[in-house]
CSV table of C-alpha atoms in Angstrom, one decimal:
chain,number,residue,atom,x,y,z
X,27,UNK,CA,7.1,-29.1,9.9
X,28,UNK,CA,7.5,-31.2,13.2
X,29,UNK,CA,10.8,-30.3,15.0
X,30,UNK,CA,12.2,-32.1,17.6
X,31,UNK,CA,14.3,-30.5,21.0
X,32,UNK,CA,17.1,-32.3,22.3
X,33,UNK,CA,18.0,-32.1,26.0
X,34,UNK,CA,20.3,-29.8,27.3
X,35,UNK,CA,24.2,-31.6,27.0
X,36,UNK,CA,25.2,-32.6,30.2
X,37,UNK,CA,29.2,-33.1,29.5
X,38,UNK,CA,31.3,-36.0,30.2
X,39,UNK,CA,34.0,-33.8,32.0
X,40,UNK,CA,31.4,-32.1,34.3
X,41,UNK,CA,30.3,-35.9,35.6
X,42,UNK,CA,34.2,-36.1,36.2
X,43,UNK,CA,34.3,-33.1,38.3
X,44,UNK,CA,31.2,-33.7,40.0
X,45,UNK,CA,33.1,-37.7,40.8
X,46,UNK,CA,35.7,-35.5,42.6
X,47,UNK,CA,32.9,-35.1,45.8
X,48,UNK,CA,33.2,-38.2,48.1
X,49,UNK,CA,29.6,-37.6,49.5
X,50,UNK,CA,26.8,-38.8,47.3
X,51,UNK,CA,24.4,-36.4,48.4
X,52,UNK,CA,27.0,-33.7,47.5
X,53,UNK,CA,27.1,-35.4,44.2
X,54,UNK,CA,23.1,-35.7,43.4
X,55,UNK,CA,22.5,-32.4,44.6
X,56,UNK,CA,25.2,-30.2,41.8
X,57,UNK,CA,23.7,-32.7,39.4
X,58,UNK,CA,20.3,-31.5,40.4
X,59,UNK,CA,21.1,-28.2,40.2
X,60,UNK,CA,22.9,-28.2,36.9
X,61,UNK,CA,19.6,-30.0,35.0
X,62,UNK,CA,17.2,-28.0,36.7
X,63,UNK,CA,19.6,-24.7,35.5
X,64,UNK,CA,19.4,-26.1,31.9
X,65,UNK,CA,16.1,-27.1,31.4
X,66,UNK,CA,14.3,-24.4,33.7
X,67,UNK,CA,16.7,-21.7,34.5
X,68,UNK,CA,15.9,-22.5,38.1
X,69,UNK,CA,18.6,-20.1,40.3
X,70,UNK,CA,20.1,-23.5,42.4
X,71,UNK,CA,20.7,-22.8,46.2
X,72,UNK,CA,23.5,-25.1,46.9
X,73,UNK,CA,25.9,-24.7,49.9
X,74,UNK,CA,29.2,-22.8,49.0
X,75,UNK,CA,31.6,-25.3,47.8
X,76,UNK,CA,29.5,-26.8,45.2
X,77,UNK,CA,28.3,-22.8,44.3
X,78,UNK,CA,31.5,-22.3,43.4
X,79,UNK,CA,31.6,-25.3,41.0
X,80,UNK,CA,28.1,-24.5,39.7
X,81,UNK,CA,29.0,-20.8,39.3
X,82,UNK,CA,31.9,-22.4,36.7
X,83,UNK,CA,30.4,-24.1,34.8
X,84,UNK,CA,27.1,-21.2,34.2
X,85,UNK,CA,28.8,-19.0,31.7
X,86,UNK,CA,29.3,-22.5,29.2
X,87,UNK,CA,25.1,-23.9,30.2
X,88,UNK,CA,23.9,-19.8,29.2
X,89,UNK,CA,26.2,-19.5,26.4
X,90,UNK,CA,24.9,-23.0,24.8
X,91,UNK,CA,20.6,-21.6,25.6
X,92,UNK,CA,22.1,-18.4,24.0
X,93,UNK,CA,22.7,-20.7,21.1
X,94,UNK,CA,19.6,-22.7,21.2
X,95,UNK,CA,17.7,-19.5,21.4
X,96,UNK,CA,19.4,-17.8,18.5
X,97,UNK,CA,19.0,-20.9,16.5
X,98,UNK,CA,15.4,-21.5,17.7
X,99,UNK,CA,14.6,-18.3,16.6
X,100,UNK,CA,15.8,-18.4,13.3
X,101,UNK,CA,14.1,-21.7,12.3
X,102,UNK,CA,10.7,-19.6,13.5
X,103,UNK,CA,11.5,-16.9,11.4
X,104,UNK,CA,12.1,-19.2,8.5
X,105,UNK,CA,8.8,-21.6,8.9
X,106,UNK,CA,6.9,-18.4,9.3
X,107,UNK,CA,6.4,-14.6,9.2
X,108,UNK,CA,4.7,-13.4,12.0
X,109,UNK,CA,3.2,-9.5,12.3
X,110,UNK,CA,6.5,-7.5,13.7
X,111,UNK,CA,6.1,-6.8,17.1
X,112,UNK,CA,6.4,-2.9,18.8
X,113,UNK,CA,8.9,-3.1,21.5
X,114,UNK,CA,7.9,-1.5,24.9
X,115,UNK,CA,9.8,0.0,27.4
X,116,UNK,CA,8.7,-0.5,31.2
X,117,UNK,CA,9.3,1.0,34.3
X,118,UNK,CA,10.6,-1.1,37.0
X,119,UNK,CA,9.6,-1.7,40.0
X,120,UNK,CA,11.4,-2.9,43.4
X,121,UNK,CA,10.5,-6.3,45.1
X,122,UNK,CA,10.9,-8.8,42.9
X,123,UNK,CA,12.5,-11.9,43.5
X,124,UNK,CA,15.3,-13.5,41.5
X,125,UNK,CA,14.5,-15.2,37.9
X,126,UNK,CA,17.5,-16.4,35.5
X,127,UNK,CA,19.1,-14.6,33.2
X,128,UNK,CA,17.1,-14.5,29.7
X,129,UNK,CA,18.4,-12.2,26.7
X,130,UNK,CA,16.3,-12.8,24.2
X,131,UNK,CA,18.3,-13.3,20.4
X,132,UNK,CA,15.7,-11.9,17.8
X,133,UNK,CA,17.2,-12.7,14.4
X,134,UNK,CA,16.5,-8.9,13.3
X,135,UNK,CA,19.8,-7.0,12.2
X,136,UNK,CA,21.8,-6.2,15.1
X,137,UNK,CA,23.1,-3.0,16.4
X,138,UNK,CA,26.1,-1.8,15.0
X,139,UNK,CA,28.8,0.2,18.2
X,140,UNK,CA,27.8,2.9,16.8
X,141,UNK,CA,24.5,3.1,16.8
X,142,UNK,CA,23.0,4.6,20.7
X,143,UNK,CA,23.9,8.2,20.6
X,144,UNK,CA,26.7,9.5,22.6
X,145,UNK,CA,24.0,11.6,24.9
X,146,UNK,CA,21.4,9.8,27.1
X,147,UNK,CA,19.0,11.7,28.6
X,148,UNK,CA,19.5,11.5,32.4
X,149,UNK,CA,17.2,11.6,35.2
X,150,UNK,CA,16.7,15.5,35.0
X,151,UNK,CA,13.6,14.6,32.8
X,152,UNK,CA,12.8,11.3,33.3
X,153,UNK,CA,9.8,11.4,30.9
X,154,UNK,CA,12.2,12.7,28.1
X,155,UNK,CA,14.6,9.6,29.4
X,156,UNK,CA,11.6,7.1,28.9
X,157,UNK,CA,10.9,9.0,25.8
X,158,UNK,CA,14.3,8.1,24.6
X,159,UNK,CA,14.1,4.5,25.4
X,160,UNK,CA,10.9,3.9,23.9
X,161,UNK,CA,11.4,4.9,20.5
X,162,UNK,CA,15.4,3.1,21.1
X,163,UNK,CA,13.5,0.0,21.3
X,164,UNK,CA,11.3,0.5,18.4
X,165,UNK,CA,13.7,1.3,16.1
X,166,UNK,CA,15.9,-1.7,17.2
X,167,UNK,CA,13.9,-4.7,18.0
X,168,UNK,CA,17.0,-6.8,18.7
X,169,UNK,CA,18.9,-4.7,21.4
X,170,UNK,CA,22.4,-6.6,20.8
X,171,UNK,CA,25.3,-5.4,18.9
X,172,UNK,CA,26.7,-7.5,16.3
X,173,UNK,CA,30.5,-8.4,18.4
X,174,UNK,CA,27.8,-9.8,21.5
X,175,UNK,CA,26.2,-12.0,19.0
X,176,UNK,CA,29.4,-13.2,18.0
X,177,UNK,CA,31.2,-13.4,21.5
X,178,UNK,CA,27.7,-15.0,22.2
X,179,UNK,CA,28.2,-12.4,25.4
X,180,UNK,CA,26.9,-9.1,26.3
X,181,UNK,CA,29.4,-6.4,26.1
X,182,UNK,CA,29.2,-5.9,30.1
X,183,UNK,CA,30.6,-9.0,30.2
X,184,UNK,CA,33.8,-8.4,28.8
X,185,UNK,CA,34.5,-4.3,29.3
X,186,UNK,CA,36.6,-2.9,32.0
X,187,UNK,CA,34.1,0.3,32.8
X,188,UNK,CA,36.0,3.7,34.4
X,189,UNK,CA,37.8,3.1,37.2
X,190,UNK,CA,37.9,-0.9,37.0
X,191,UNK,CA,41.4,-1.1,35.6
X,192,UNK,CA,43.0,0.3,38.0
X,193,UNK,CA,41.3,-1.3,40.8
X,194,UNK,CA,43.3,-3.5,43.5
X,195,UNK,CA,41.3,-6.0,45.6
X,196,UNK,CA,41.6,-4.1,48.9
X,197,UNK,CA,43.4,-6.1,52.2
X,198,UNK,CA,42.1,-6.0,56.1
X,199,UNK,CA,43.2,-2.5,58.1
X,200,UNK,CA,45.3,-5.4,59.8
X,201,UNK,CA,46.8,-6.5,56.4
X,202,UNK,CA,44.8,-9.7,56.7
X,203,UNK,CA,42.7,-10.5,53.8
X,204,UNK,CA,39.2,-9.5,53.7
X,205,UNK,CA,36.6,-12.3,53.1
X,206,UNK,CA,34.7,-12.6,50.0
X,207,UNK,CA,31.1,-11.0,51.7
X,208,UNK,CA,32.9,-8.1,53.2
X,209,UNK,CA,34.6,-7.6,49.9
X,210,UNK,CA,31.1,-7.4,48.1
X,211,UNK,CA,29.8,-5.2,51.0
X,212,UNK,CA,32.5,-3.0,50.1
X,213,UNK,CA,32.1,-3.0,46.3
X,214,UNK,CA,28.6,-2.5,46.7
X,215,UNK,CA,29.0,0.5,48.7
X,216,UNK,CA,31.1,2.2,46.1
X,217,UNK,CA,28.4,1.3,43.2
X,218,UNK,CA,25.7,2.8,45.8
X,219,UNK,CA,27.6,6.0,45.7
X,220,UNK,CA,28.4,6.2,42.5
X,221,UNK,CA,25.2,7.9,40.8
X,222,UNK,CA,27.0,8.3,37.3
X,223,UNK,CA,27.6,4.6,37.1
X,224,UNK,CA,23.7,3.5,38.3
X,225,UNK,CA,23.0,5.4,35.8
X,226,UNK,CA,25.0,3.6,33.1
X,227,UNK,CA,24.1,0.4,34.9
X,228,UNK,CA,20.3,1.4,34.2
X,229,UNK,CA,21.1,2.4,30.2
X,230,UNK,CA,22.6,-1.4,30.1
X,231,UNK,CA,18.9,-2.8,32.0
X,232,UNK,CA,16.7,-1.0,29.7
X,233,UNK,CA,18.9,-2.0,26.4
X,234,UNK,CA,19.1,-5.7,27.1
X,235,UNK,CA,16.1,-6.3,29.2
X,236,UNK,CA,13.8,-3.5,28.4
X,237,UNK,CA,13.1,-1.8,32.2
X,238,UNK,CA,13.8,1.5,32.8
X,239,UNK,CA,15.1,1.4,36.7
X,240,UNK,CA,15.7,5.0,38.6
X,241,UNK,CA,19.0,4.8,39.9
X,242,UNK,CA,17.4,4.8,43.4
X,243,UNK,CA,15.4,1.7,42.3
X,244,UNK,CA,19.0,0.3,42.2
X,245,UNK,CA,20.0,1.7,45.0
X,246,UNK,CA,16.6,-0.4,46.6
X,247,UNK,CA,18.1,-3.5,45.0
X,248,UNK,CA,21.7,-3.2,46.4
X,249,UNK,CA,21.0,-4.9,49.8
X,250,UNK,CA,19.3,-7.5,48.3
X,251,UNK,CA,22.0,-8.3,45.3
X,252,UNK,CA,24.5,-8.3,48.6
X,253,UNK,CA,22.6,-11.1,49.8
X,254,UNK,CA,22.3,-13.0,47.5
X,255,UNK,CA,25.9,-13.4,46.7
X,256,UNK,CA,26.5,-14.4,49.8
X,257,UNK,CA,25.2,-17.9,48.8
X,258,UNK,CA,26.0,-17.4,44.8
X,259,UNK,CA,29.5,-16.3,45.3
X,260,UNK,CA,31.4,-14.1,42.6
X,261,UNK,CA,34.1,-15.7,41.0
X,262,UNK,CA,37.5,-13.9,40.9
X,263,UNK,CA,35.8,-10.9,42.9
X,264,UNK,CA,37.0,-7.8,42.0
X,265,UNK,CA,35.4,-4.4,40.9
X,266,UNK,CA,34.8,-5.3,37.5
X,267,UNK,CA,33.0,-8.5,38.4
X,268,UNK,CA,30.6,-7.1,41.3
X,269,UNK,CA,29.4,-4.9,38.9
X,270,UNK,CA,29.0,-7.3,36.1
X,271,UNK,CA,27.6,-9.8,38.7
X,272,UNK,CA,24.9,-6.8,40.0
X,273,UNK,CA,24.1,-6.1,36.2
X,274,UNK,CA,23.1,-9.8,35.8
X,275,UNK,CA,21.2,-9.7,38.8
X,276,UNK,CA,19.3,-6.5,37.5
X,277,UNK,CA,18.4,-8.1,34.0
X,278,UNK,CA,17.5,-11.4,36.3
X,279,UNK,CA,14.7,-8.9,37.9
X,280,UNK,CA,13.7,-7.2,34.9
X,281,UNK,CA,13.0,-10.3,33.4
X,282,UNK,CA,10.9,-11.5,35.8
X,283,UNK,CA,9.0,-8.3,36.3
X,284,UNK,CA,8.5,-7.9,32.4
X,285,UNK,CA,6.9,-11.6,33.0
X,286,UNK,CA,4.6,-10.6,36.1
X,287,UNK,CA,3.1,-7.7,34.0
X,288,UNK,CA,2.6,-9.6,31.3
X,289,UNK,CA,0.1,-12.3,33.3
């Protein structure tokens, strides 16, 4: 059975929005960007004001390849049965440069909340933590729960971890306020010190992405993740969302390191 892939929507309200710039070159480029994001999940390096555009309209382009995917899959599954795969777990390793986001859909029964155990092991025993994760990911080939699949959104997304509702975007000694990259410098600095949430940062990697990072290898990645959002800026910046914008990050270099070991 022949199939045939449509492109990628490109919607009549982002060419609107994208009419708003007076400068053409302005204009091709965010157009550029937003095709090659679809098509490629190419990370676009755009100046700052059309970032924050692009950076709007992400969450709809990855929820519609989330989409694709799942439905993608599913036609597979019915055309054919392959031989179940064994999920593997791999380490991760720092120095790897950014990919796009990719969490795979399988159409395997999902997760229900309740299914990881209430007890991790930590990184007292590392091989017993791997251990762990291992047999995690053969008993559940399709890492999601069921309310991600159906908020088409990992949970990460949408949960306010400890400490992140009471947060309050922090001013200037002065009482001026304090610029979005010293505002990232200072919510990376309190997930660098924060070893209990690493470590739940690293449970979320190795569920979604399937890399099991140390929380130093985290630590390693900090810098880096600061840097980068210097020219990807984080919408509404708060706690909450440097944390949620360091996970995608993360599962941006897992997936590309699960690629490079796979050549």
């Amino acid at each position: 059975m022949k199939t045939h892939t449509r492109l990628p929507r490109f919607d009549r309200q982002w060419e609107a929005t994208i009419a708003i710039y007076e400068n053409e070159t302005d204009r091709r480029l965010l157009t550029s960007a937003i095709k090659d994001y679809q098509l490629n999940g190419t990370e676009p390096q755009l100046p700052p004001a059309l970032m924050v555009a692009f950076e709007f309209l992400r969450p709809t382009i990855d929820r519609r390849a989330r989409n694709r995917a799942r439905r993608l899959a599913r036609l597979a599954s019915a055309q054919s049965t392959p031989a179940p795969k064994t999920p593997t777990i791999s380490v991760g390793a720092t120095g790897r440069s950014t990919a796009s986001l990719s969490i795979p859909l399988d159409p395997s029964a999902p997760l229900s909340p309740s299914t990881p155990p209430s007890s991790i092991p930590d990184e007292s025993d590392m091989a017993k933590r791997f251990s762990f994760w291992n047999e995690f990911a053969r008993a559940h080939p399709n890492p999601l729960y069921q309310k991600e699949i159906d908020a088409d959104r990992p949970d990460f997304e949408t949960d306010l971890w400890e400490h992140e509702d009471t947060d309050s975007v922090p001013d200037r000694p002065d009482g001026s306020p304090m610029p979005h990259d010293e505002l990232v410098a200072h919510y990376c600095r309190i997930i660098r010190n924060d070893r209990r949430l690493l470590t739940r940062i690293s449970d979320e990697i190795v569920r979604l992405a399937g890399v099991l990072y140390r929380t130093t290898d985290l630590r390693d990645f900090i810098d880096r993740f600061s840097e980068h959002a210097k020219t990807h800026p984080i919408i509404n910046l708060n706690r909450a969302n440097c944390r949620r914008a360091f996970i995608r990050y993360m599962l941006s270099q897992a997936t590309r390191y699960r690629a490079a070991i796979r050549r």
